[in-house]
mmCIF file of C-alpha atoms in Angstrom:
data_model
loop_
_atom_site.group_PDB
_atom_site.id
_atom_site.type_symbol
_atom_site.label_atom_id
_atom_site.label_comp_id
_atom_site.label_asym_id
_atom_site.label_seq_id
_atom_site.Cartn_x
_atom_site.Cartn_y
_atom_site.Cartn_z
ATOM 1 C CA UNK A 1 213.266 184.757 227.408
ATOM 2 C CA UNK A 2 209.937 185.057 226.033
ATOM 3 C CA UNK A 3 209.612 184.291 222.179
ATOM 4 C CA UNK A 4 210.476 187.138 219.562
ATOM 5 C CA UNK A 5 207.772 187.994 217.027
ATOM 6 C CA UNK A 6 209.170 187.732 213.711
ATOM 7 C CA UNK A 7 209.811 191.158 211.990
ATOM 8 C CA UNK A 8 207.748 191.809 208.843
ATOM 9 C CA UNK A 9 208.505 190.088 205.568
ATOM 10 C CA UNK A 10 210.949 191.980 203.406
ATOM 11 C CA UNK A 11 212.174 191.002 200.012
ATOM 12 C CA UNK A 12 216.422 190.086 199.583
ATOM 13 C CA UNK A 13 216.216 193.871 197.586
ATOM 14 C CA UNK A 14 214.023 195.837 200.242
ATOM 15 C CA UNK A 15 216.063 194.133 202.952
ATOM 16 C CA UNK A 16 219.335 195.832 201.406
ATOM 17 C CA UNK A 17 217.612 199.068 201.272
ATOM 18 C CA UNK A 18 216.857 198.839 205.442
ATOM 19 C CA UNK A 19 220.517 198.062 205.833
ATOM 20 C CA UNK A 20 221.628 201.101 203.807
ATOM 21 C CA UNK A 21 218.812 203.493 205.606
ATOM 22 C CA UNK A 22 220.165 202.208 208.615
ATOM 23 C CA UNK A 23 223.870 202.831 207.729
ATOM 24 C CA UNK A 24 222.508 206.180 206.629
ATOM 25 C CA UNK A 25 220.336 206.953 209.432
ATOM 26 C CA UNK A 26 223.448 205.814 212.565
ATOM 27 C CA UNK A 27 226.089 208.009 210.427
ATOM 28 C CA UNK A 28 224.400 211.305 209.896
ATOM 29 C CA UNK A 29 220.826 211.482 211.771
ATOM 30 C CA UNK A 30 217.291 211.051 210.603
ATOM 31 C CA UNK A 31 217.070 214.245 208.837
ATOM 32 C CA UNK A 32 219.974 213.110 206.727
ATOM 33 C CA UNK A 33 217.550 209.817 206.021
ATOM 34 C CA UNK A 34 215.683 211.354 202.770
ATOM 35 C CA UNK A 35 214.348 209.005 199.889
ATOM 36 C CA UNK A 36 217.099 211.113 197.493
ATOM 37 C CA UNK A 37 220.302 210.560 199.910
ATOM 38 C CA UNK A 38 219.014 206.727 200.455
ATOM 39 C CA UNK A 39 218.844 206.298 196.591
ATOM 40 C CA UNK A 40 221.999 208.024 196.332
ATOM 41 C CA UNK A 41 223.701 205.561 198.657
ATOM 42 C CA UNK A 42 222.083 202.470 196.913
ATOM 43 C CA UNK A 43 222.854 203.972 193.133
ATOM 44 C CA UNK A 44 219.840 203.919 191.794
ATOM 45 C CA UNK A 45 216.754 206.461 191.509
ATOM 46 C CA UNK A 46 214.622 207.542 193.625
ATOM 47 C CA UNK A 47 211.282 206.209 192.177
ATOM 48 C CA UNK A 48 212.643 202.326 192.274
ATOM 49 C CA UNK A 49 212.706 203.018 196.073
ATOM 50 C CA UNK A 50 208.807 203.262 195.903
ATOM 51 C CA UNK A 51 209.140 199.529 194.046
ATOM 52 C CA UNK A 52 209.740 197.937 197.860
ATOM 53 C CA UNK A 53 208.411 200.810 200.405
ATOM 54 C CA UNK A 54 205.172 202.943 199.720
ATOM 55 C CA UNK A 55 207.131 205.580 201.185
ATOM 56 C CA UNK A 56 210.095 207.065 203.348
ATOM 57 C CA UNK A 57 207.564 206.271 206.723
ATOM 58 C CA UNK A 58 207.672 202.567 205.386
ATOM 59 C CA UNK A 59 211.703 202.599 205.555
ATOM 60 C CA UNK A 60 211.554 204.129 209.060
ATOM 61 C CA UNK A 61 209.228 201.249 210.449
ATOM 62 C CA UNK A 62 211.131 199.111 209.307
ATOM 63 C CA UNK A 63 214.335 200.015 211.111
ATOM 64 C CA UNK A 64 211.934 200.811 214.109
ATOM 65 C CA UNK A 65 211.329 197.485 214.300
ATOM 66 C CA UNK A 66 215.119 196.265 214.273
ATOM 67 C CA UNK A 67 215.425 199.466 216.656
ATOM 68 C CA UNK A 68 212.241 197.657 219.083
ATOM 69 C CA UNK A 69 213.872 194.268 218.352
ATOM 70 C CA UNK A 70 216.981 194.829 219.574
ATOM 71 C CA UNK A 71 216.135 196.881 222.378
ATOM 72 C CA UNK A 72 214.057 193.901 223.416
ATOM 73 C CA UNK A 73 216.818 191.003 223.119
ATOM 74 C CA UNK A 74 219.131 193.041 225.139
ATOM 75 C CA UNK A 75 216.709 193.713 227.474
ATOM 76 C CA UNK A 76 215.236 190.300 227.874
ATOM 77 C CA UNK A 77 218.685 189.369 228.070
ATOM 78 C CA UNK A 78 219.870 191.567 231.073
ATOM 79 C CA UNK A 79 216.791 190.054 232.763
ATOM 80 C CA UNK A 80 217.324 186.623 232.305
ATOM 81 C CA UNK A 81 220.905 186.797 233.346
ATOM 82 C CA UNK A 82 220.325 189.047 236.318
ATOM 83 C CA UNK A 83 217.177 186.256 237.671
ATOM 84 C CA UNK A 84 219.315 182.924 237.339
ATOM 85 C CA UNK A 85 222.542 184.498 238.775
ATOM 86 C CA UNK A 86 223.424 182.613 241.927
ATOM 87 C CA UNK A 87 222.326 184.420 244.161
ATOM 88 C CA UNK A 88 219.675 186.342 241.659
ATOM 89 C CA UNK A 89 220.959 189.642 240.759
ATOM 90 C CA UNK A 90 218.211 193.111 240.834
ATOM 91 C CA UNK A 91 216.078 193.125 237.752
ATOM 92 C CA UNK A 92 215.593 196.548 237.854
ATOM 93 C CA UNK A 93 218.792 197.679 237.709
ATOM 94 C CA UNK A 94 220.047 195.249 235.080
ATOM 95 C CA UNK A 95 217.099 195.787 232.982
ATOM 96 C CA UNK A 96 218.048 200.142 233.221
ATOM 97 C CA UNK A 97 221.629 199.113 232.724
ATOM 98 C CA UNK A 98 221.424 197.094 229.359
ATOM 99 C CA UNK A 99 218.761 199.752 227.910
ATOM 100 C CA UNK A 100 221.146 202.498 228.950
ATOM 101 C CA UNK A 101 223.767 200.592 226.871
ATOM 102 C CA UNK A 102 222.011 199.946 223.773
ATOM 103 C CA UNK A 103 220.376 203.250 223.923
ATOM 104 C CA UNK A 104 224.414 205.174 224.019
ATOM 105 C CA UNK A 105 225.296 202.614 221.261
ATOM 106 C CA UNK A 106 222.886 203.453 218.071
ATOM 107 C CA UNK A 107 221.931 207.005 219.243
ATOM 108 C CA UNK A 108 220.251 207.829 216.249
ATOM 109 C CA UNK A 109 218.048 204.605 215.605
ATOM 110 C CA UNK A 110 217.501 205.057 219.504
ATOM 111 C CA UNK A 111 215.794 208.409 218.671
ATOM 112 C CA UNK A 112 214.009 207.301 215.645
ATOM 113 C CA UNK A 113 212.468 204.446 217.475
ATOM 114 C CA UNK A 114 211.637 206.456 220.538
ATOM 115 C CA UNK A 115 210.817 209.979 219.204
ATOM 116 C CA UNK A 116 206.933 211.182 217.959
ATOM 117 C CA UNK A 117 204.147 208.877 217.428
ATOM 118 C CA UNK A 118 204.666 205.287 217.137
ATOM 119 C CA UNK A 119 203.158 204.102 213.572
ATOM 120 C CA UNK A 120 201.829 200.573 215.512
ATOM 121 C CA UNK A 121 199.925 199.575 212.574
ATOM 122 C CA UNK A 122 202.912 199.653 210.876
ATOM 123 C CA UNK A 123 204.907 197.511 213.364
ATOM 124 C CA UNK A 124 204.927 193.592 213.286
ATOM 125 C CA UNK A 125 202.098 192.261 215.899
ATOM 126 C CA UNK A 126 202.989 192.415 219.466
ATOM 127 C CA UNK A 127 206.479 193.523 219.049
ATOM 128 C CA UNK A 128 205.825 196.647 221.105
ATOM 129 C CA UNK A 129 204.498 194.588 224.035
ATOM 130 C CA UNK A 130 207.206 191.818 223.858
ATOM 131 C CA UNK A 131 210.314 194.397 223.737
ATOM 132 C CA UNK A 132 208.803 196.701 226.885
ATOM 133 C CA UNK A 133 207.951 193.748 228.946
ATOM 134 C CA UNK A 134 211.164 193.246 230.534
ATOM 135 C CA UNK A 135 210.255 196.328 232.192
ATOM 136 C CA UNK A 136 206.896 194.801 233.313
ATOM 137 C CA UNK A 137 208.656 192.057 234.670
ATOM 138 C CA UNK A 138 211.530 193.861 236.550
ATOM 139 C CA UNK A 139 208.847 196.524 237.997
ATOM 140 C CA UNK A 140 206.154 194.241 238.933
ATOM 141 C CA UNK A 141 203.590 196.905 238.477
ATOM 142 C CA UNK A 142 202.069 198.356 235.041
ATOM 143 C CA UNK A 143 202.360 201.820 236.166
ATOM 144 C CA UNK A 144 205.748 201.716 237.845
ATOM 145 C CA UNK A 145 206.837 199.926 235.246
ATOM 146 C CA UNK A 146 205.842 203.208 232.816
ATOM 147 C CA UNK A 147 207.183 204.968 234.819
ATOM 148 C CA UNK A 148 210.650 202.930 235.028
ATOM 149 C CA UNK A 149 210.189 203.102 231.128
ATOM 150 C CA UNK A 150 210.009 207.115 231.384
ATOM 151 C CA UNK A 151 213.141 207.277 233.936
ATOM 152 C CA UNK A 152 215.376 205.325 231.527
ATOM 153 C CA UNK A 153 214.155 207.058 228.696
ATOM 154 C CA UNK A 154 214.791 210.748 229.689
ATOM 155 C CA UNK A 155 217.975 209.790 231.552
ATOM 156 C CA UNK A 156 219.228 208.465 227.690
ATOM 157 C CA UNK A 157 217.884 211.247 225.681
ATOM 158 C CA UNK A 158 219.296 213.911 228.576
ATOM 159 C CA UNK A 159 223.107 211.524 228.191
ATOM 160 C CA UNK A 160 222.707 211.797 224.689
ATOM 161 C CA UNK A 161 222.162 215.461 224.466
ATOM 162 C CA UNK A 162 224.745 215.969 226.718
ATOM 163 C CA UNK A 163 222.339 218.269 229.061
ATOM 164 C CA UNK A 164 224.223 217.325 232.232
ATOM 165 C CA UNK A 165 226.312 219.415 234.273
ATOM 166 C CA UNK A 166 230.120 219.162 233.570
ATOM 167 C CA UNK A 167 231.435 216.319 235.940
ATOM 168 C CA UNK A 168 228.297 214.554 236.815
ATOM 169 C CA UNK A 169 228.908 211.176 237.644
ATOM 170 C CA UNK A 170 225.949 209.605 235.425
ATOM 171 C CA UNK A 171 226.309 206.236 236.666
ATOM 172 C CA UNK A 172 225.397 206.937 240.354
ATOM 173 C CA UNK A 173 222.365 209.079 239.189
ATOM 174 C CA UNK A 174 221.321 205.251 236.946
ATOM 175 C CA UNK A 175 222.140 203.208 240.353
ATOM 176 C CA UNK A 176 219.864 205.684 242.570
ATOM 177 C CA UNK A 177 216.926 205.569 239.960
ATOM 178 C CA UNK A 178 217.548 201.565 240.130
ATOM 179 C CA UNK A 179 217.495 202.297 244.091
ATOM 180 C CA UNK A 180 214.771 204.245 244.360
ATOM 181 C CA UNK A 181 212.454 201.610 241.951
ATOM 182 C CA UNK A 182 213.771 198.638 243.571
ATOM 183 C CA UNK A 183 212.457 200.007 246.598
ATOM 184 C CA UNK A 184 208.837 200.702 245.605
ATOM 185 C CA UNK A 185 208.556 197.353 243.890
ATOM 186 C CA UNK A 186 205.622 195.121 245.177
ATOM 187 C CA UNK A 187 206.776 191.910 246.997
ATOM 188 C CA UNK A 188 204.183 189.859 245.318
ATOM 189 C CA UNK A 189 204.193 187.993 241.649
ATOM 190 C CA UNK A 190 203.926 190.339 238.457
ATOM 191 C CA UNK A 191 200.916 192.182 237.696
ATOM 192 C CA UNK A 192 200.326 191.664 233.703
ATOM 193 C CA UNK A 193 199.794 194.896 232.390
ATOM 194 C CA UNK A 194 195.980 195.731 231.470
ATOM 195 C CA UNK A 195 194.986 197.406 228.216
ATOM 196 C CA UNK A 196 194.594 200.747 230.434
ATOM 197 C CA UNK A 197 198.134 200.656 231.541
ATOM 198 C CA UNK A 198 199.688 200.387 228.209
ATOM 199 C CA UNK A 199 200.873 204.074 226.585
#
């Protein structure tokens, strides 16, 4: 696994507030994540949030990046594992399978991370890049490897708002996406992504 950038700096007291938000944000959604009900849950006021955030977009980067970091160790995980299996196990599928998982788990920090414009400048340096490139890796191509990203993606956000038929067995619609990638997957070594490729 390729190293982890470190998340940015928070104080002991603005680390406690992330861990409420976060509690906040998995229980009841991220329309229940206001700077009142967050100050609420802490028991204090609402300005003495603005002592460790600038404001309620700071709080939500910050559990963005736990949401990107995450995402990323699982993934890099799945990948690892599936590549030093004897014999090697698919990458693709592993890599779908683990994001699938952690996606189902923390459905609301899943949509938080995932949902409108990414605040990058926000986001510790090169977090972005290190959590997707397990999908780089397992695709072998840039832009099948977007496009593996964009599979995954809907398929979660589609489980998640339950917008399947009645009785449809989701896991052999993951293991024919996983099929049908595997199968356009260049033979060769792994094209780094350019600049270009990149959304």
């Amino acid at each position: 696994m390729s190293t982890e950038p470190e998340l940015s700096p928070l104080t002991p007291r603005a680390a406690e507030i992330v861990s409420a938000a976060r509690v906040l944000l998995e229980e009841e959604g991220r329309d229940a994540l206001t700077v009142r009900a967050l100050a609420d849950r802490l028991g204090i006021r609402a300005p003495s949030l603005y002592k460790h955030f600038s404001d309620k977009a700071a709080v939500e980067a910050a559990l963005m990046e736990r949401g990107l970091a995450e995402t990323g160790a699982a993934l890099h995980a799945a990948l690892d594992a599936a590549l030093h299996a004897t014999p090697p196990g698919e990458p693709i599928g592993a890599v779908l399978r683990a994001y699938r998982r952690i996606g189902l788990a923390h459905p609301n920090l899943y949509r938080l991370t995932t949902s409108g414009p990414l605040p990058r400048q926000r986001l510790a340096p090169g977090l972005e890049e290190w959590a997707g490139t397990p999908f780089f890796l397992a695709a072998g191509e840039p832009y099948l490897a977007q496009a593996l990203w964009s599979f995954a993606h809907g398929m979660v956000i589609l489980e998640l708002d339950g917008r399947y038929p009645e009785g449809s067995d989701l896991d052999r619609t993951w293991a024919e996406g996983a099929q049908a990638f595997t199968a356009r997957r260049p033979r060769g070594g792994v094209e780094r992504p350019g600049a270009e490729a990149r959304g």
